[in-house]
Amino acid sequence: MPFDFSLSDAQELLAREAIRVIDELVPFALARQATDHGLERTRSVWQQLARLGWAGLCLAGAGAGLGATELMLVAEALGRRAAPLPFIWHNAAGRYLSGSPVAERHRGIVHALAEGTAIATIAHWEAGDRSDLPLPVTQAKLEGGRVYVRGSKRFVPFATLADYFLTSVAVEGAYGLVLLPRETVTVHPYPSTGRDGRATVTFDTCLGADFLLGTGEAGLIQDVLDFARVGLCAYATGASQAALDMTATYAKDRVIFGRPLGSFQAVQHRCADMLFDLEAGRVLTLEAAWQIDTGRPAHTAVAAACAYVGAGAQRILAHAHQIHGAIGFTFEHDLPLLSTAVKATAADLGREDVNREVVAASLGI
Amino acid sequence: MHLAFDEEENAFREEIRSLLRKELPPDWRGFLHSEEGFQIARRFCRVLAERGWLTMAWPRAYGGAEASLWKQTIFREEMWANGEPRGPQYMSLNYIGPAIMKFGSEEQKRFFLPKIAAGEIQFCQGFSEPDAGTDLASLKTRAIRDGEEYVINGEKIWTSYAQHADYCYLLARTDPEAPKHRGLSLFLVPMTTPGITVRPIRSMDGYTDHINHVFFDNARVPVTARLGEENHGWYIATSSLNLERIGVARWAHAKHLLTRLVEIIGKPLPDGRRLADEPWVRQKVADLEIRYRAARLLNYRVIAQIERGEEPTWEASLARLHSVLLDQQVAAVALEILGHYGLVLGGDEANIGGGLFEEMWRKSIPATIAAGTLEIQKNLIATRGLGLPRVQG
C-alpha cells in the first residue's frame, strides 16, 4: 500500500501506553502547580516516566534508539495534559549526542540521560528570536585540544532543570554543536507563558575538545531542531485534541435556551473548524516524522507541519475559549493550561513566515 | 506507515500524462459545456476505453480491470488536474455504474454497463429542484405508477450536462404519504423521452448551457426504468456518497493550478519585476502549498481507510472540505497576486496566464455549494465526528 497511515504494532502499543500512563501520572495539576512553583515538583514524575524508558526513547546506545514517530506519539500524549516535562528537548538533544561521532567518549553522560538521572536540553536561540538559521553569534574556538565557548543563549527551555545544554555555535565559520554541562553555565531563569523553565543561559568556559560534538553546514543544527519540532508539533496537536474533546463535551452538556449549546449551527461550525485544523496538522506532522525516520530530506515537511500546526493550534484554542465562555477563563479550569502551552509551543515552532519561506523555496521560486 | 508512491505508480502517472498530452488539444483548459466539449469528452472516453482505463475501477465481471484504489486515485488525480476531460463520465464511472451493478436488474446491467464501459453514453443527475437543494429529501417531482409505466411530473434544476446527456439519473417521489426519505425512487430515464424539456440557464462561468432547468410533463417511462426497489431511492442515492466525496480529486486540480501560478510568477512582468521575488507573494503561495499537502494526505488517509475495509464518514467530509476550500483559495489567491493582469480576458499583450485563474475562480464558486454545501459538510463533521447533537429547527 503506497499510503498506509497505520502504526506498527509496537507503535500502537506505545501510543496506548503513553495515553494510559500520562492520564495516570500527569494530571493537569502538575502544569497548574508549575505556574506558581516552577518545575522542581515535576522531577519525581520525570523519574517515573524515565523508568518506563521514555528518557532514553530516542537515544542510541543506552536508550531505545527509536525515531521521530515514537517521539511524536509520546509527545502528543504529554500535550493532552499540557505536561511541563522536558521529554521532547531532552530526547532531541540526547539523540544527537548519542549518535555523534564522539558519543563513545560521553558514555557516562548518555547513560545518565537515558536513565533519567540527568536532563538535557537545547540552547539555540540568541537575541533575535530568529527561526531561520543564521550562523550563531556564539563562538567556539579549538585550541590545544580544548574548546573555548563564550556567549549567551535565550529562551532556553527547561533550563532550570537541565544538566546538559546542547548548544549551537559557530566554529571557524562553520556550524557546530557543543555540549555544556550545567557547571559551565549560568542560568538566569524568568517566568514565562509555557511554565517550561525558560532561562537565558550565559557561559564563558573551556572544555575538552570532545565536548564539541560536531561541525558542519546549517543542516547539522537544522536536523536536531527539526527532530525536536516534530515532537513539538505533536505536543501542540495533543493539546489541541484535548481542547477539542473538552469543548465537544461542554457543548453537549451545557444547555442554553432549553437545548444543548452544541445543537446550534454556529457552535457546530466552530467545532468542525477545530477538527479541520487538528487533522490537517496531524497528517502533516505524521508525514514529517515519517520522512525523518526513513532518512528522506525532511526539512520542507517539517516546516510545512510547523507552519500549519503553529497557527492551526492557536485557532483551535481560540475557538475552545469562545465556546467555553467565562468558565474557560478561570484559573481552576484546565483550558488555560492548554492554551498557554500551545502559545509557548507555537513560538518554539518558529515564525510562520519563516516556515512558509522554506516551503516557497522548495517550489523552486 | 508508508507515505509515498513507488516507481511503478509514478510510471503509471507518467503514462497517463503522456496520453493526455497526445489526445487533448494543445490549448486545453478543461471540459467545455458545449457541443464541441461533449465531442471531445466522448472521443477521449473511447480512447480510454480502448486502453482499458475508462473502467479500471470496475469489477472484471462488468468489463473492468479491478485496478487498486491507488491506481484509481492516480488516474482520478490526473483527470481532475487536467480539467476532467471525461466530461460527465466520472459520474457514471464513480457511482451511477456501481449503483447499477449493485441494485440494477440483469437487463439493466446488460444494457447500461457495456455502454458506459465503452464510453458511449453520458448521464446527467436529476436531484436538485427549485425548492429542494440542501434539503434534498423534500423534493417534489412525482413518478406515479400507471400499469407498467411511471408518469413523471415536476422539475429539476441546476442539472449539469442535461442538454447533451443520453440519460438522467433521476430521483423522484413515488410515495407522497411516506416519510420524506422513504418515498423516493431512482430512475434511469432516457433524455429523449417525450415530455422532457431542457431549458438552459446562463451561468457566471460564461456558459449558456452548463446548468439547466429540466421539466417533466407527463413523461412516461416503463417500470423497467426504475433502479432497485420502489421507495428505496434515497438509500441507493446516498450509499455510494463516501467514495464520491474522495472520487473527485480536487486537490490535484488545485495543485495543477498552483504549479501554473508558480511558473507565471517566476517570469518577469512587462515592467521587469518578478512576482516571485516579493515576500508577500511567496508567503501566499507557500500557504497554498502547505494546504495542498494537508488536503492530499487527508484524502489519502480516507482512501487507505476504504482499502482496509473501514467505512469513513466524517473523515471523508473533512477531506473533501479541505479539497474544495483549497480549490477556491488557489484561484482567488492567484487573482490577488496577479491583480489586473489576472483579469485580462484576452486581446491584450499583458494577458498573463490567458485569463486562466479568472476562469478557475468563477468555476470554483460552486465548489462549496454543489454535492453538499460547506455548511452541511460541517454539520456532518460536528455530529458524526464529534458527537454533537443534530442541529434543530
PDB file of C-alpha atoms in Angstrom, chain B residues 240-384:
ATOM      1  CA  SER B 240     -22.058   5.470  -2.645  1.00  0.00           C
ATOM      2  CA  LEU B 241     -21.524   9.009  -1.386  1.00  0.00           C
ATOM      3  CA  ASN B 242     -18.398   8.287   0.632  1.00  0.00           C
ATOM      4  CA  LEU B 243     -16.496   7.122  -2.392  1.00  0.00           C
ATOM      5  CA  GLU B 244     -17.920  10.043  -4.287  1.00  0.00           C
ATOM      6  CA  ARG B 245     -16.527  12.508  -1.744  1.00  0.00           C
ATOM      7  CA  ILE B 246     -12.987  11.421  -2.489  1.00  0.00           C
ATOM      8  CA  GLY B 247     -13.701  10.323  -6.067  1.00  0.00           C
ATOM      9  CA  VAL B 248     -13.406  13.899  -7.222  1.00  0.00           C
ATOM     10  CA  ALA B 249      -9.700  14.643  -6.850  1.00  0.00           C
ATOM     11  CA  ARG B 250      -9.989  18.401  -6.484  1.00  0.00           C
ATOM     12  CA  TRP B 251      -6.732  18.575  -4.555  1.00  0.00           C
ATOM     13  CA  ALA B 252      -4.952  17.531  -7.725  1.00  0.00           C
ATOM     14  CA  HIS B 253      -6.703  20.239  -9.710  1.00  0.00           C
ATOM     15  CA  ALA B 254      -5.645  22.789  -7.123  1.00  0.00           C
ATOM     16  CA  LYS B 255      -2.055  21.596  -7.331  1.00  0.00           C
ATOM     17  CA  HIS B 256      -2.159  21.828 -11.111  1.00  0.00           C
ATOM     18  CA  LEU B 257      -3.251  25.469 -10.877  1.00  0.00           C
ATOM     19  CA  LEU B 258      -0.691  26.161  -8.193  1.00  0.00           C
ATOM     20  CA  THR B 259       2.049  24.794 -10.440  1.00  0.00           C
ATOM     21  CA  ARG B 260       0.858  27.096 -13.248  1.00  0.00           C
ATOM     22  CA  LEU B 261       0.863  30.020 -10.839  1.00  0.00           C
ATOM     23  CA  VAL B 262       4.406  29.240  -9.699  1.00  0.00           C
ATOM     24  CA  GLU B 263       5.536  29.180 -13.340  1.00  0.00           C
ATOM     25  CA  ILE B 264       3.893  32.520 -14.046  1.00  0.00           C
ATOM     26  CA  ILE B 265       5.221  34.370 -11.011  1.00  0.00           C
ATOM     27  CA  GLY B 266       8.700  33.049 -11.747  1.00  0.00           C
ATOM     28  CA  LYS B 267       8.787  35.009 -15.010  1.00  0.00           C
ATOM     29  CA  PRO B 268       9.218  38.777 -15.256  1.00  0.00           C
ATOM     30  CA  LEU B 269       6.196  41.045 -15.673  1.00  0.00           C
ATOM     31  CA  PRO B 270       6.265  43.640 -18.511  1.00  0.00           C
ATOM     32  CA  ASP B 271       7.976  46.087 -16.117  1.00  0.00           C
ATOM     33  CA  GLY B 272      10.728  43.563 -15.397  1.00  0.00           C
ATOM     34  CA  ARG B 273       9.598  42.818 -11.858  1.00  0.00           C
ATOM     35  CA  ARG B 274       9.317  39.158 -10.834  1.00  0.00           C
ATOM     36  CA  LEU B 275       6.359  38.493  -8.550  1.00  0.00           C
ATOM     37  CA  ALA B 276       8.147  35.515  -7.012  1.00  0.00           C
ATOM     38  CA  ASP B 277      10.696  37.950  -5.580  1.00  0.00           C
ATOM     39  CA  GLU B 278       8.083  39.629  -3.431  1.00  0.00           C
ATOM     40  CA  PRO B 279       7.897  38.169   0.077  1.00  0.00           C
ATOM     41  CA  TRP B 280       4.118  38.507   0.384  1.00  0.00           C
ATOM     42  CA  VAL B 281       3.673  36.522  -2.821  1.00  0.00           C
ATOM     43  CA  ARG B 282       5.995  33.788  -1.586  1.00  0.00           C
ATOM     44  CA  GLN B 283       4.063  33.631   1.687  1.00  0.00           C
ATOM     45  CA  LYS B 284       0.716  33.243  -0.059  1.00  0.00           C
ATOM     46  CA  VAL B 285       1.991  30.604  -2.451  1.00  0.00           C
ATOM     47  CA  ALA B 286       3.660  28.642   0.360  1.00  0.00           C
ATOM     48  CA  ASP B 287       0.440  28.712   2.359  1.00  0.00           C
ATOM     49  CA  LEU B 288      -1.411  27.171  -0.598  1.00  0.00           C
ATOM     50  CA  GLU B 289       1.264  24.512  -0.972  1.00  0.00           C
ATOM     51  CA  ILE B 290       1.008  23.619   2.722  1.00  0.00           C
ATOM     52  CA  ARG B 291      -2.778  23.390   2.485  1.00  0.00           C
ATOM     53  CA  TYR B 292      -2.377  21.236  -0.611  1.00  0.00           C
ATOM     54  CA  ARG B 293      -0.046  18.863   1.213  1.00  0.00           C
ATOM     55  CA  ALA B 294      -2.579  18.540   4.026  1.00  0.00           C
ATOM     56  CA  ALA B 295      -5.575  18.091   1.690  1.00  0.00           C
ATOM     57  CA  ARG B 296      -3.807  15.388  -0.287  1.00  0.00           C
ATOM     58  CA  LEU B 297      -2.756  13.467   2.812  1.00  0.00           C
ATOM     59  CA  LEU B 298      -6.224  13.710   4.348  1.00  0.00           C
ATOM     60  CA  ASN B 299      -7.793  12.344   1.167  1.00  0.00           C
ATOM     61  CA  TYR B 300      -5.212   9.585   1.008  1.00  0.00           C
ATOM     62  CA  ARG B 301      -5.976   8.701   4.600  1.00  0.00           C
ATOM     63  CA  VAL B 302      -9.628   8.161   3.640  1.00  0.00           C
ATOM     64  CA  ILE B 303      -8.595   6.010   0.687  1.00  0.00           C
ATOM     65  CA  ALA B 304      -6.382   3.945   2.990  1.00  0.00           C
ATOM     66  CA  GLN B 305      -9.362   3.509   5.328  1.00  0.00           C
ATOM     67  CA  ILE B 306     -11.548   2.291   2.475  1.00  0.00           C
ATOM     68  CA  GLU B 307      -8.819  -0.077   1.372  1.00  0.00           C
ATOM     69  CA  ARG B 308      -8.714  -1.578   4.856  1.00  0.00           C
ATOM     70  CA  GLY B 309     -12.452  -2.175   4.600  1.00  0.00           C
ATOM     71  CA  GLU B 310     -13.418   0.588   7.009  1.00  0.00           C
ATOM     72  CA  GLU B 311     -16.272   2.969   6.315  1.00  0.00           C
ATOM     73  CA  PRO B 312     -15.126   6.547   6.689  1.00  0.00           C
ATOM     74  CA  THR B 313     -17.876   9.083   7.349  1.00  0.00           C
ATOM     75  CA  TRP B 314     -16.735  12.381   8.853  1.00  0.00           C
ATOM     76  CA  GLU B 315     -13.208  11.720   7.627  1.00  0.00           C
ATOM     77  CA  ALA B 316     -14.447  11.798   4.034  1.00  0.00           C
ATOM     78  CA  SER B 317     -16.360  15.029   4.626  1.00  0.00           C
ATOM     79  CA  LEU B 318     -13.340  16.608   6.285  1.00  0.00           C
ATOM     80  CA  ALA B 319     -11.032  15.606   3.445  1.00  0.00           C
ATOM     81  CA  ARG B 320     -13.486  16.930   0.898  1.00  0.00           C
ATOM     82  CA  LEU B 321     -13.804  20.206   2.784  1.00  0.00           C
ATOM     83  CA  HIS B 322     -10.044  20.678   2.609  1.00  0.00           C
ATOM     84  CA  SER B 323     -10.080  19.963  -1.128  1.00  0.00           C
ATOM     85  CA  VAL B 324     -12.920  22.271  -2.099  1.00  0.00           C
ATOM     86  CA  LEU B 325     -11.685  25.156   0.004  1.00  0.00           C
ATOM     87  CA  LEU B 326      -8.202  24.736  -1.422  1.00  0.00           C
ATOM     88  CA  ASP B 327      -9.548  24.746  -4.969  1.00  0.00           C
ATOM     89  CA  GLN B 328     -11.303  28.041  -4.258  1.00  0.00           C
ATOM     90  CA  GLN B 329      -8.332  29.542  -2.463  1.00  0.00           C
ATOM     91  CA  VAL B 330      -5.841  28.783  -5.212  1.00  0.00           C
ATOM     92  CA  ALA B 331      -7.905  30.621  -7.810  1.00  0.00           C
ATOM     93  CA  ALA B 332      -8.699  33.525  -5.500  1.00  0.00           C
ATOM     94  CA  VAL B 333      -5.119  33.928  -4.272  1.00  0.00           C
ATOM     95  CA  ALA B 334      -3.774  33.703  -7.821  1.00  0.00           C
ATOM     96  CA  LEU B 335      -6.022  36.593  -8.826  1.00  0.00           C
ATOM     97  CA  GLU B 336      -4.937  38.537  -5.765  1.00  0.00           C
ATOM     98  CA  ILE B 337      -1.294  38.049  -6.705  1.00  0.00           C
ATOM     99  CA  LEU B 338      -1.763  38.860 -10.392  1.00  0.00           C
ATOM    100  CA  GLY B 339      -4.031  41.845  -9.778  1.00  0.00           C
ATOM    101  CA  HIS B 340      -5.240  43.461 -13.027  1.00  0.00           C
ATOM    102  CA  TYR B 341      -3.065  41.118 -15.066  1.00  0.00           C
ATOM    103  CA  GLY B 342      -5.154  38.173 -13.940  1.00  0.00           C
ATOM    104  CA  LEU B 343      -8.364  39.868 -15.051  1.00  0.00           C
ATOM    105  CA  VAL B 344      -7.370  40.448 -18.666  1.00  0.00           C
ATOM    106  CA  LEU B 345      -9.513  38.028 -20.622  1.00  0.00           C
ATOM    107  CA  GLY B 346      -7.821  38.321 -23.995  1.00  0.00           C
ATOM    108  CA  GLY B 347      -6.671  40.692 -26.690  1.00  0.00           C
ATOM    109  CA  ASP B 348      -4.009  42.424 -24.626  1.00  0.00           C
ATOM    110  CA  GLU B 349      -0.325  41.613 -24.608  1.00  0.00           C
ATOM    111  CA  ALA B 350      -0.413  41.778 -20.802  1.00  0.00           C
ATOM    112  CA  ASN B 351      -2.594  38.683 -20.958  1.00  0.00           C
ATOM    113  CA  ILE B 352      -0.641  36.789 -18.292  1.00  0.00           C
ATOM    114  CA  GLY B 353      -1.983  33.309 -17.794  1.00  0.00           C
ATOM    115  CA  GLY B 354      -4.570  33.906 -20.501  1.00  0.00           C
ATOM    116  CA  GLY B 355      -7.381  34.535 -18.029  1.00  0.00           C
ATOM    117  CA  LEU B 356      -6.904  31.032 -16.637  1.00  0.00           C
ATOM    118  CA  PHE B 357      -7.226  31.996 -12.994  1.00  0.00           C
ATOM    119  CA  GLU B 358     -10.189  34.263 -13.618  1.00  0.00           C
ATOM    120  CA  GLU B 359     -11.929  31.347 -15.295  1.00  0.00           C
ATOM    121  CA  MET B 360     -10.983  28.982 -12.472  1.00  0.00           C
ATOM    122  CA  TRP B 361     -12.128  31.475  -9.866  1.00  0.00           C
ATOM    123  CA  ARG B 362     -15.574  31.597 -11.474  1.00  0.00           C
ATOM    124  CA  LYS B 363     -15.704  27.832 -11.777  1.00  0.00           C
ATOM    125  CA  SER B 364     -14.602  27.327  -8.184  1.00  0.00           C
ATOM    126  CA  ILE B 365     -17.521  29.245  -6.705  1.00  0.00           C
ATOM    127  CA  PRO B 366     -19.926  26.259  -6.755  1.00  0.00           C
ATOM    128  CA  ALA B 367     -17.254  24.002  -5.189  1.00  0.00           C
ATOM    129  CA  THR B 368     -18.692  24.671  -1.731  1.00  0.00           C
ATOM    130  CA  ILE B 369     -22.286  24.510  -2.942  1.00  0.00           C
ATOM    131  CA  ALA B 370     -22.698  21.516  -5.243  1.00  0.00           C
ATOM    132  CA  ALA B 371     -22.950  17.940  -3.928  1.00  0.00           C
ATOM    133  CA  GLY B 372     -23.493  19.016  -0.311  1.00  0.00           C
ATOM    134  CA  THR B 373     -22.838  22.578   0.831  1.00  0.00           C
ATOM    135  CA  LEU B 374     -19.920  23.535   3.027  1.00  0.00           C
ATOM    136  CA  GLU B 375     -22.354  24.136   5.881  1.00  0.00           C
ATOM    137  CA  ILE B 376     -23.900  20.675   5.589  1.00  0.00           C
ATOM    138  CA  GLN B 377     -20.444  19.097   5.497  1.00  0.00           C
ATOM    139  CA  LYS B 378     -19.523  20.972   8.663  1.00  0.00           C
ATOM    140  CA  ASN B 379     -22.711  19.840  10.405  1.00  0.00           C
ATOM    141  CA  LEU B 380     -21.886  16.290   9.441  1.00  0.00           C
ATOM    142  CA  ILE B 381     -18.348  16.628  10.805  1.00  0.00           C
ATOM    143  CA  ALA B 382     -19.663  18.061  14.071  1.00  0.00           C
ATOM    144  CA  THR B 383     -22.378  15.450  14.572  1.00  0.00           C
ATOM    145  CA  ARG B 384     -20.616  12.316  13.319  1.00  0.00           C
TER     146      ARG B 384
END
